[in-house]
Amino acid sequence: MAENGITDPLLPPSSSSDHIILNLSESQRPSDSPNPFQFIGCSEPPSVPPASTVDPFRNGTQNVEGVYEWVKIVACLPLALVRVVVFGACLMVGYLATKFALWGWKDKENPMPTWRSRVMWVTRVCARLILFSFGYQWIKRRGKPAPREIAPIIVSNHVSYIEPIFYFYELFPTIVASESHDSIPCVGTIIRAMQVIYVNRFSPSSRREAVNEIKRRASCNGYPRVLLFPEGTTTNGRCLISFQLGAFIPGYPIQPIIVRYPHVHFDQSWGSISLGKLMFRMFTQFHNFFEVEYLPVVYPRDDKLESAAHYAERTGHAMASALNVVNTGHSYGDLMLHVKAQEAKQDNPSSYMVEMSRVEKLFKLSSTEALDFLNRFLSMNPDPSGRVQYHNFLRGLKLKACPVSEKIFAFLDVETSGAITFRQFLFGSAHVMKQPGFHHSCESAFSSCGGAVKDYIIEKELRDFIRPAIPGWKDDEVHELLVLFDHDNDGRIGKDDFLSCLRRNPLLIAFFNPHQLHHHTDIGGSENLQIL
């Protein structure tokens, strides 16, 4: 007996009676592909680069080690007390001088008047004495600052809180700083005297306004130089992380400056170490070494066609070559991930860094979005190696074991090790979101669940729609998944909530695969039944 094909009639032809034909169109035929995201245009799993072996934020001497260091600290304790007194006195005198210089000055939109700038020399001398109290009795300099008329913008690598104090004394520039610095006691007042340009790194409008202000001040010789730390945070100085573009968008000549902190026993970088501990270690050293080198001015291309990103790249290469270090794709976003993993008591927080600058360029994914993905990953209870097993993956996403769940996990597990890392989870999720059909599939899923006739859907509609993809799930198990969509727990899921949930949990789109859903409904005989 010949076997019937899937499109052949299930009943033999008959002229005397009607018969039923089950006909599945090509778009409705179930796919046997192990890729659960093929229906949104995802043809292959994500390409996950190997983790970087460089940790740009790790302080090399977080703990006091060796007899020599302990003896030195004990011997320097009396000296440290004197230094603390000098530090406090200089800070107070500088603060009072700055208050006097700013007294009655309301025209903050124009350069500081000359006499007020001269009063600020008192604070600048105090800044040099503060450096002396920290153990920087002498500072080695190479090169010279270019005239302000030639290079109105200067950029520097950022290793510790020492460089801003030095530049304040040496150049008295205008700086670009976070808004949070304004509230620091005493220091906030001194920063305001530098006619600081405040910026909120997480606000696009704030960044645009800061760039416009940098351009305005760079074009006016009445203002001092504009100083930026394009890395956006402090590193350990053993590499150069990606640059923010604020200094390069205006298109003015830039003088790079590099700083070094040569050491043997005490790493002075302000990385994964508290400010209080770092200050104590500085006070208890005989001398701390600090070197500053002014590099040749970097000019924008004459053809005016060079992008800010390429200008920043050229400047970064010049600085990295002078420092004899590598450029990496890390950014402030990686520090956020590192701190979050550290707060979660992970054994190796460095393994959660993903070189966010490259991730942002590849997937258009912001640091705050990456932090949300990390929170989700940490809820899956990673093991000491930073990997998540299948059963914990299911628990974290409120899923149960089923064929679709298995395919999602296999999609992320590109190493086929039976466990996934945060890097794999992030790259896989971002890869799904990047697909051309992702957003359309999210819209279609909401419409198919009942959102086509009203602006919300109820839990029953969503449950009935996806149940074919989750055979064997109990009602309470399905409810746990659906709670993710219903933020206010009112029984209604609006379109914005629905789409927002899928953007935060893009892997869940696999449960709305129309091929999978049609497959089960076709088998049940409720779809595409043709009466002939």
XYZ file of N, CA and C in Angstrom, residues 146-155 173-174 214-215 217-221 223-228 250-255 297-299 311:
105
model
N 50.876 72.511 24.933
C 50.771 73.344 23.731
C 49.993 74.608 24.070
N 50.264 75.717 23.384
C 49.491 76.942 23.631
C 47.995 76.686 23.464
N 47.220 77.369 24.257
C 45.774 77.186 24.214
C 45.217 77.500 22.835
N 45.832 78.465 22.123
C 45.361 78.855 20.794
C 45.546 77.731 19.772
N 46.510 76.860 20.027
C 46.775 75.746 19.098
C 45.918 74.534 19.450
N 45.876 74.175 20.725
C 45.123 72.993 21.171
C 44.190 73.395 22.302
N 42.966 73.811 21.988
C 42.035 74.247 23.046
C 41.460 73.091 23.860
N 41.663 71.858 23.404
C 41.147 70.689 24.116
C 42.300 69.758 24.456
N 42.307 69.259 25.694
C 43.307 68.287 26.114
C 42.589 67.047 26.639
N 43.181 65.896 26.382
C 42.617 64.635 26.873
C 43.711 63.862 27.589
N 42.257 74.066 34.030
C 41.381 73.981 32.848
C 39.906 73.968 33.236
N 39.074 74.090 32.232
C 37.658 73.761 32.372
C 37.535 72.248 32.221
N 31.234 72.255 25.016
C 32.671 72.058 24.757
C 33.085 72.825 23.506
N 32.272 72.714 22.480
C 32.582 73.409 21.227
C 32.579 74.924 21.416
N 33.142 76.667 24.200
C 34.274 77.138 25.007
C 35.603 76.937 24.283
N 35.714 75.896 23.504
C 36.952 75.687 22.747
C 37.146 76.773 21.695
N 36.060 77.338 21.216
C 36.152 78.369 20.174
C 36.446 79.754 20.735
N 36.410 79.897 22.069
C 36.620 81.206 22.700
C 37.916 81.196 23.496
N 38.880 82.000 23.096
C 40.178 82.027 23.775
C 40.108 82.611 25.177
N 38.283 81.459 27.510
C 38.178 80.311 28.414
C 39.506 79.576 28.481
N 39.770 78.911 29.579
C 40.958 78.050 29.626
C 40.744 76.812 28.749
N 41.752 75.984 28.689
C 41.617 74.726 27.945
C 40.470 73.892 28.525
N 39.916 73.047 27.682
C 38.889 72.104 28.120
C 39.555 70.742 28.306
N 39.454 70.200 29.524
C 40.061 68.916 29.848
C 38.998 67.829 29.925
N 39.267 66.707 29.236
C 38.371 65.559 29.314
C 39.186 64.292 29.554
N 33.610 68.088 18.377
C 33.780 69.484 17.938
C 34.782 69.665 16.806
N 35.751 68.761 16.675
C 36.683 68.842 15.547
C 37.831 69.810 15.730
N 38.242 70.105 16.969
C 39.370 70.986 17.239
C 40.641 70.165 17.464
N 41.821 70.778 17.258
C 43.070 70.077 17.583
C 43.103 69.696 19.069
N 43.670 68.565 19.351
C 43.674 68.010 20.709
C 45.101 67.643 21.105
N 45.475 68.014 22.327
C 46.763 67.559 22.852
C 46.529 66.420 23.835
N 50.469 67.426 19.507
C 49.065 67.733 19.208
C 48.572 66.846 18.071
N 47.353 66.344 18.209
C 46.712 65.556 17.154
C 45.691 66.456 16.469
N 45.811 66.553 15.142
C 44.938 67.446 14.388
C 43.880 66.652 13.637
N 38.706 59.890 14.625
C 39.574 60.870 15.283
C 39.946 60.369 16.683
